[in-house]
Structure formats: structure tokens, C-alpha cells
mmCIF file of C-alpha atoms in Angstrom:
data_model
loop_
_atom_site.group_PDB
_atom_site.id
_atom_site.type_symbol
_atom_site.label_atom_id
_atom_site.label_comp_id
_atom_site.label_asym_id
_atom_site.label_seq_id
_atom_site.Cartn_x
_atom_site.Cartn_y
_atom_site.Cartn_z
ATOM 1 C CA UNK A 779 0.677 8.405 -8.756
ATOM 2 C CA UNK A 780 -2.670 8.873 -7.013
ATOM 3 C CA UNK A 781 -3.200 7.312 -3.606
ATOM 4 C CA UNK A 782 -6.452 5.788 -4.818
ATOM 5 C CA UNK A 783 -4.816 3.999 -7.692
ATOM 6 C CA UNK A 784 -1.783 2.984 -5.643
ATOM 7 C CA UNK A 785 -4.156 0.802 -3.629
ATOM 8 C CA UNK A 786 -5.040 -1.121 -6.768
ATOM 9 C CA UNK A 787 -1.715 -1.282 -8.494
ATOM 10 C CA UNK A 788 1.326 -3.489 -9.238
ATOM 11 C CA UNK A 789 -0.092 -6.986 -8.909
ATOM 12 C CA UNK A 790 0.101 -6.942 -5.132
ATOM 13 C CA UNK A 791 -2.399 -8.239 -2.595
ATOM 14 C CA UNK A 792 -4.490 -5.485 -1.130
ATOM 15 C CA UNK A 793 -6.192 -5.923 2.207
ATOM 16 C CA UNK A 794 -9.611 -4.270 2.319
ATOM 17 C CA UNK A 795 -11.590 -3.779 5.513
ATOM 18 C CA UNK A 796 -15.188 -4.793 4.948
ATOM 19 C CA UNK A 797 -18.279 -5.324 7.097
ATOM 20 C CA UNK A 798 -18.303 -9.066 7.503
ATOM 21 C CA UNK A 799 -17.420 -11.829 9.925
ATOM 22 C CA UNK A 800 -13.687 -12.055 10.549
ATOM 23 C CA UNK A 801 -13.712 -15.788 9.951
ATOM 24 C CA UNK A 802 -15.253 -15.429 6.498
ATOM 25 C CA UNK A 803 -12.164 -14.408 4.570
ATOM 26 C CA UNK A 804 -10.696 -17.236 2.526
ATOM 27 C CA UNK A 805 -7.017 -17.605 1.643
ATOM 28 C CA UNK A 806 -7.031 -16.819 -2.067
ATOM 29 C CA UNK A 807 -4.104 -17.299 -4.422
ATOM 30 C CA UNK A 808 -4.050 -15.911 -7.960
ATOM 31 C CA UNK A 809 -1.642 -16.855 -10.736
ATOM 32 C CA UNK A 810 -0.050 -15.511 -12.812
ATOM 33 C CA UNK A 811 0.410 -12.028 -11.348
ATOM 34 C CA UNK A 812 1.075 -10.564 -14.812
ATOM 35 C CA UNK A 813 -0.946 -11.591 -17.884
ATOM 36 C CA UNK A 814 0.974 -10.947 -21.098
ATOM 37 C CA UNK A 815 -0.900 -11.923 -24.274
ATOM 38 C CA UNK A 816 1.698 -11.524 -26.984
ATOM 39 C CA UNK A 817 -0.462 -13.216 -29.609
ATOM 40 C CA UNK A 818 -4.134 -14.037 -29.812
ATOM 41 C CA UNK A 819 -7.020 -12.682 -27.781
ATOM 42 C CA UNK A 820 -7.403 -15.098 -24.863
ATOM 43 C CA UNK A 821 -5.562 -15.970 -21.687
ATOM 44 C CA UNK A 822 -6.437 -17.465 -18.310
ATOM 45 C CA UNK A 823 -6.026 -16.746 -14.615
ATOM 46 C CA UNK A 824 -6.081 -19.492 -11.985
ATOM 47 C CA UNK A 825 -7.819 -18.837 -8.674
ATOM 48 C CA UNK A 826 -6.980 -21.178 -5.796
ATOM 49 C CA UNK A 827 -8.818 -21.302 -2.473
ATOM 50 C CA UNK A 828 -6.368 -22.230 0.285
ATOM 51 C CA UNK A 829 -8.901 -21.615 3.039
ATOM 52 C CA UNK A 830 -11.347 -23.888 4.838
ATOM 53 C CA UNK A 831 -14.562 -22.284 3.549
ATOM 54 C CA UNK A 832 -16.057 -21.683 0.124
ATOM 55 C CA UNK A 833 -14.882 -18.448 -1.493
ATOM 56 C CA UNK A 834 -17.029 -16.261 -3.730
ATOM 57 C CA UNK A 835 -14.839 -14.259 -6.080
ATOM 58 C CA UNK A 836 -15.676 -11.407 -8.442
ATOM 59 C CA UNK A 837 -13.439 -10.616 -11.433
ATOM 60 C CA UNK A 838 -13.614 -7.233 -13.165
ATOM 61 C CA UNK A 839 -11.526 -5.736 -15.968
ATOM 62 C CA UNK A 840 -10.716 -2.074 -16.593
ATOM 63 C CA UNK A 841 -8.730 -0.301 -19.268
ATOM 64 C CA UNK A 842 -5.531 1.055 -17.709
ATOM 65 C CA UNK A 843 -4.273 4.407 -18.942
ATOM 66 C CA UNK A 844 -1.930 7.114 -17.699
ATOM 67 C CA UNK A 845 -2.946 10.753 -17.995
ATOM 68 C CA UNK A 846 -0.977 13.673 -16.637
ATOM 69 C CA UNK A 847 1.449 11.231 -15.050
ATOM 70 C CA UNK A 848 -1.339 9.568 -13.065
ATOM 71 C CA UNK A 849 -2.849 6.093 -13.417
ATOM 72 C CA UNK A 850 -6.529 5.763 -14.309
ATOM 73 C CA UNK A 851 -8.880 2.795 -14.498
ATOM 74 C CA UNK A 852 -11.539 3.184 -17.178
ATOM 75 C CA UNK A 853 -14.610 0.909 -17.606
ATOM 76 C CA UNK A 854 -14.369 -1.158 -20.776
ATOM 77 C CA UNK A 855 -16.227 -3.806 -22.760
ATOM 78 C CA UNK A 856 -13.271 -4.583 -25.002
ATOM 79 C CA UNK A 857 -11.956 -7.244 -22.610
ATOM 80 C CA UNK A 858 -14.106 -9.412 -20.340
ATOM 81 C CA UNK A 859 -13.667 -12.062 -17.667
ATOM 82 C CA UNK A 860 -15.497 -15.372 -17.980
ATOM 83 C CA UNK A 861 -17.035 -16.143 -15.568
ATOM 84 C CA UNK A 862 -17.199 -12.735 -13.832
ATOM 85 C CA UNK A 863 -18.254 -14.354 -10.525
ATOM 86 C CA UNK A 864 -17.209 -17.812 -9.344
ATOM 87 C CA UNK A 865 -17.449 -19.940 -6.211
ATOM 88 C CA UNK A 866 -14.346 -21.904 -5.226
ATOM 89 C CA UNK A 867 -14.567 -24.842 -2.846
ATOM 90 C CA UNK A 868 -11.853 -25.231 -0.170
ATOM 91 C CA UNK A 869 -8.655 -26.598 -1.655
ATOM 92 C CA UNK A 870 -9.922 -26.279 -5.217
ATOM 93 C CA UNK A 871 -8.883 -24.238 -8.245
ATOM 94 C CA UNK A 872 -11.069 -22.403 -10.746
ATOM 95 C CA UNK A 873 -10.010 -20.987 -14.093
ATOM 96 C CA UNK A 874 -11.169 -17.578 -15.316
ATOM 97 C CA UNK A 875 -10.714 -16.734 -18.995
ATOM 98 C CA UNK A 876 -9.561 -13.252 -20.024
ATOM 99 C CA UNK A 877 -10.990 -12.560 -23.478
ATOM 100 C CA UNK A 878 -10.437 -9.587 -25.763
ATOM 101 C CA UNK A 879 -13.716 -9.017 -27.625
ATOM 102 C CA UNK A 880 -12.672 -5.932 -29.580
ATOM 103 C CA UNK A 881 -12.380 -6.708 -33.294
ATOM 104 C CA UNK A 882 -9.933 -3.935 -34.103
ATOM 105 C CA UNK A 883 -6.288 -5.002 -34.253
ATOM 106 C CA UNK A 884 -4.007 -4.100 -31.370
ATOM 107 C CA UNK A 885 -1.856 -1.108 -32.195
ATOM 108 C CA UNK A 886 1.302 -1.214 -30.132
ATOM 109 C CA UNK A 887 0.170 -2.521 -26.762
ATOM 110 C CA UNK A 888 -3.132 -2.330 -24.867
ATOM 111 C CA UNK A 889 -3.036 -2.226 -21.067
ATOM 112 C CA UNK A 890 -5.736 -3.420 -18.678
ATOM 113 C CA UNK A 891 -6.150 -4.210 -14.994
ATOM 114 C CA UNK A 892 -7.937 -7.289 -13.661
ATOM 115 C CA UNK A 893 -9.388 -6.789 -10.174
ATOM 116 C CA UNK A 894 -9.987 -10.060 -8.335
ATOM 117 C CA UNK A 895 -12.104 -9.529 -5.217
ATOM 118 C CA UNK A 896 -13.161 -12.018 -2.600
ATOM 119 C CA UNK A 897 -16.751 -11.239 -1.627
ATOM 120 C CA UNK A 898 -17.087 -11.786 2.145
ATOM 121 C CA UNK A 899 -20.065 -13.561 3.643
ATOM 122 C CA UNK A 900 -22.416 -11.758 5.984
ATOM 123 C CA UNK A 901 -23.386 -13.743 9.035
ATOM 124 C CA UNK A 902 -26.468 -12.894 11.066
ATOM 125 C CA UNK A 903 -25.556 -11.156 14.322
ATOM 126 C CA UNK A 904 -22.020 -10.319 13.161
ATOM 127 C CA UNK A 905 -22.638 -7.302 10.959
ATOM 128 C CA UNK A 906 -20.629 -5.027 13.278
ATOM 129 C CA UNK A 907 -17.500 -7.170 13.219
ATOM 130 C CA UNK A 908 -14.632 -6.307 10.929
ATOM 131 C CA UNK A 909 -13.579 -8.923 8.412
ATOM 132 C CA UNK A 910 -10.736 -8.998 5.906
ATOM 133 C CA UNK A 911 -11.164 -9.781 2.219
ATOM 134 C CA UNK A 912 -8.403 -10.043 -0.352
ATOM 135 C CA UNK A 913 -8.060 -8.057 -3.542
ATOM 136 C CA UNK A 914 -5.590 -8.721 -6.312
ATOM 137 C CA UNK A 915 -4.871 -6.211 -9.057
ATOM 138 C CA UNK A 916 -3.217 -7.842 -12.059
ATOM 139 C CA UNK A 917 -1.790 -6.050 -15.100
ATOM 140 C CA UNK A 918 -2.923 -7.446 -18.460
ATOM 141 C CA UNK A 919 -1.192 -6.580 -21.721
ATOM 142 C CA UNK A 920 -2.264 -7.383 -25.282
ATOM 143 C CA UNK A 921 0.170 -7.068 -28.167
ATOM 144 C CA UNK A 922 3.890 -7.518 -28.594
ATOM 145 C CA UNK A 923 6.495 -4.926 -29.420
ATOM 146 C CA UNK A 924 10.178 -4.583 -28.568
ATOM 147 C CA UNK A 925 10.781 -2.993 -25.183
ATOM 148 C CA UNK A 926 11.964 0.597 -25.165
ATOM 149 C CA UNK A 927 13.696 0.895 -21.770
ATOM 150 C CA UNK A 928 16.531 3.090 -23.013
ATOM 151 C CA UNK A 929 14.182 5.550 -24.695
ATOM 152 C CA UNK A 930 12.585 6.797 -21.495
ATOM 153 C CA UNK A 931 12.786 10.564 -21.069
ATOM 154 C CA UNK A 932 13.213 11.813 -17.505
ATOM 155 C CA UNK A 933 12.616 14.973 -15.508
ATOM 156 C CA UNK A 934 13.358 15.632 -11.828
ATOM 157 C CA UNK A 935 11.768 18.457 -9.835
ATOM 158 C CA UNK A 936 12.189 19.527 -6.203
ATOM 159 C CA UNK A 937 9.160 21.147 -4.617
ATOM 160 C CA UNK A 938 8.158 21.836 -1.003
ATOM 161 C CA UNK A 939 10.505 19.272 0.512
ATOM 162 C CA UNK A 940 9.730 16.543 -2.024
ATOM 163 C CA UNK A 941 11.494 15.202 -5.086
ATOM 164 C CA UNK A 942 9.293 14.371 -8.061
ATOM 165 C CA UNK A 943 10.444 12.117 -10.900
ATOM 166 C CA UNK A 944 8.603 11.898 -14.219
ATOM 167 C CA UNK A 945 9.322 9.297 -16.903
ATOM 168 C CA UNK A 946 7.932 9.593 -20.421
ATOM 169 C CA UNK A 947 7.795 6.527 -22.649
ATOM 170 C CA UNK A 948 7.726 7.364 -26.384
ATOM 171 C CA UNK A 949 7.639 3.669 -27.293
ATOM 172 C CA UNK A 950 4.622 1.412 -27.765
ATOM 173 C CA UNK A 951 5.406 -1.098 -25.011
ATOM 174 C CA UNK A 952 5.287 -0.597 -21.261
ATOM 175 C CA UNK A 953 8.407 -0.359 -19.135
ATOM 176 C CA UNK A 954 8.315 -1.965 -15.692
ATOM 177 C CA UNK A 955 10.540 -0.136 -13.197
ATOM 178 C CA UNK A 956 11.890 -1.416 -9.884
ATOM 179 C CA UNK A 957 14.293 0.072 -7.313
ATOM 180 C CA UNK A 958 14.116 3.556 -8.819
ATOM 181 C CA UNK A 959 16.957 5.584 -7.272
ATOM 182 C CA UNK A 960 18.327 9.102 -7.702
ATOM 183 C CA UNK A 961 21.865 10.180 -6.838
ATOM 184 C CA UNK A 962 23.909 13.361 -7.189
ATOM 185 C CA UNK A 963 27.622 14.007 -7.603
ATOM 186 C CA UNK A 964 28.189 14.397 -3.874
ATOM 187 C CA UNK A 965 26.863 10.884 -3.243
ATOM 188 C CA UNK A 966 23.428 11.702 -1.842
ATOM 189 C CA UNK A 967 20.813 9.135 -2.816
ATOM 190 C CA UNK A 968 17.034 9.040 -2.805
ATOM 191 C CA UNK A 969 15.325 5.683 -3.232
ATOM 192 C CA UNK A 970 11.723 5.608 -4.408
ATOM 193 C CA UNK A 971 11.256 1.899 -3.738
ATOM 194 C CA UNK A 972 13.220 -1.211 -2.884
ATOM 195 C CA UNK A 973 11.001 -3.387 -5.053
ATOM 196 C CA UNK A 974 8.508 -2.536 -7.764
ATOM 197 C CA UNK A 975 8.226 1.197 -8.427
ATOM 198 C CA UNK A 976 5.614 1.061 -11.171
ATOM 199 C CA UNK A 977 4.995 1.015 -14.905
ATOM 200 C CA UNK A 978 5.357 3.566 -17.650
ATOM 201 C CA UNK A 979 2.819 2.521 -20.256
ATOM 202 C CA UNK A 980 3.474 2.922 -23.969
ATOM 203 C CA UNK A 981 3.070 6.486 -25.270
ATOM 204 C CA UNK A 982 2.467 7.599 -21.685
ATOM 205 C CA UNK A 983 3.987 9.410 -18.729
ATOM 206 C CA UNK A 984 4.230 8.284 -15.097
ATOM 207 C CA UNK A 985 5.192 10.298 -12.027
ATOM 208 C CA UNK A 986 6.523 9.304 -8.596
ATOM 209 C CA UNK A 987 7.468 11.430 -5.608
ATOM 210 C CA UNK A 988 9.194 10.964 -2.275
ATOM 211 C CA UNK A 989 10.018 13.126 0.708
ATOM 212 C CA UNK A 990 13.450 14.738 0.762
ATOM 213 C CA UNK A 991 15.611 16.833 -1.538
ATOM 214 C CA UNK A 992 18.197 15.276 -3.791
ATOM 215 C CA UNK A 993 20.406 18.404 -4.012
ATOM 216 C CA UNK A 994 20.814 21.888 -2.582
ATOM 217 C CA UNK A 995 21.754 23.163 -6.026
ATOM 218 C CA UNK A 996 18.860 24.196 -8.245
ATOM 219 C CA UNK A 997 20.736 23.294 -11.432
ATOM 220 C CA UNK A 998 22.449 20.036 -10.490
ATOM 221 C CA UNK A 999 22.641 16.970 -12.703
ATOM 222 C CA UNK A 1000 20.894 13.941 -11.236
ATOM 223 C CA UNK A 1001 21.745 10.332 -12.023
ATOM 224 C CA UNK A 1002 18.775 7.969 -12.390
ATOM 225 C CA UNK A 1003 19.016 4.187 -12.056
ATOM 226 C CA UNK A 1004 16.308 1.528 -12.091
ATOM 227 C CA UNK A 1005 15.811 -2.136 -12.859
ATOM 228 C CA UNK A 1006 13.537 -3.295 -15.690
ATOM 229 C CA UNK A 1007 12.456 -6.593 -17.190
ATOM 230 C CA UNK A 1008 15.432 -6.279 -19.535
ATOM 231 C CA UNK A 1009 18.102 -5.269 -17.033
ATOM 232 C CA UNK A 1010 19.358 -2.094 -15.374
ATOM 233 C CA UNK A 1011 18.916 1.309 -16.973
ATOM 234 C CA UNK A 1012 20.889 4.468 -16.219
ATOM 235 C CA UNK A 1013 20.143 8.023 -17.258
ATOM 236 C CA UNK A 1014 20.640 11.647 -16.253
ATOM 237 C CA UNK A 1015 18.377 14.652 -15.912
ATOM 238 C CA UNK A 1016 18.825 18.289 -14.997
ATOM 239 C CA UNK A 1017 17.276 19.091 -11.635
ATOM 240 C CA UNK A 1018 14.628 21.787 -11.508
ATOM 241 C CA UNK A 1019 13.311 23.507 -8.383
ATOM 242 C CA UNK A 1020 9.702 24.675 -8.305
ATOM 243 C CA UNK A 1021 8.086 26.996 -5.782
#
């Protein structure tokens, strides 16, 4: 997973350092953190301003794909946010509609990312101060298909002091992975995350890596466990060592 995309991913709040007055950042809450449109072409996101000043918020939508195991955000006109920019008074809530404009039917599942950015104010005489603005990155899915957790295909590679795990999803629907952990027969464990690890989109491949080696043997069998939206999955893969 690229460092650039990791800063945008997994529905978490991202803190961006911007040139603005430090007191200009509003306390913004976004719900839901995952938009799943099983049927139809429209959903909504609620933006709530918990701060004491008016918040200006920009909402952008990108197509989310995975290529070569890496996440990519691609500009799109198939799905739009309405309105794309909104002002929220202190203590108030605004609703933004997420609308799929594409006329073609959804095949399998389409994946998008909604970026919700607070636009900081610029005060005269404070341009050199550092302010904090919030960014949310929300996954949006259109279409409904049975989950395919158990169909994931795994590979594990050790290279230059790191262990790299790749998951391939032959199904049409994404798989959401948390607490991804590797273990070997001697009891050594490598944990890639305590919480959300990431997604494997339908018909796609995702890769994660962490420091450390899972085994001294180049041909060991590695046990893989992770939590998904449908429960815990377990699998095995043959370890490979690359130079």
C-alpha cells in the first residue's frame, strides 16, 4: 500500500497541516464512515459542525481501484457529491447527497472514495501560523453481491528484513480485513495491525508489509488469520524468500 494513499484511506480522520490560523479549524463529524448502496443510485452523508465557528467543507469523489497491489484514486464523473462545497454553522448539520450518474448497470461492485475536507480560513496577519484542518476519507460501494471472504488467495514473501503479504480477491465484492496476523509452527507471530488493515476490492489484489521476518526457513508454511465483516478467516500460504 502506498504511503500517499495510506494517508487517505480506511475511513479515518486525517490531520493535515495547512497555512491558516490555528483557531480556524472546526470540529467536524461525518457519518456514516462507510457508504454502502446495495440498491439504487443515491445515498447521503451527514456533516456536523461541533466547533464554535462556521465551517466550509469541500466534498470530492474518486473512483477507487487497486492495481499491482496498490490503491489508486482516479478522477470520475460517474458519481458526484451534491453540493460539492457547503458552509455549516456552529452546532448545525448539513446533508450531502452521493449520486451515481452513470447509466450503465453496476457489474459486481463499484468502489469509490469520498474525501471530505474542511477548508481553513485565512486571517490577515496570521499567514505564517500553522493551523489544523480535518480530512475524512470514506469508502463508497455501489452494488450488492455475496461476500467472498473464504475465496481470498494469499502469498507471503520475506525480503530485506520485511514480510510482505498479498491477498487476491477473485470475487466481485470487497473484503474488509482487520487484525491481519501471520504465525508459524514455532509460535512466532507478526501482526500487521490491531484494527483495520485494509480492503481487498473485488477482482483485485492488495498488499501489506511490515518489518520483521516470520520464519528463518525459506519454505515454511505460514498461517494467516484476520477478521472480516462476516467473521474470522483462516488460511495458509507457503513462505517465499526474495533477494
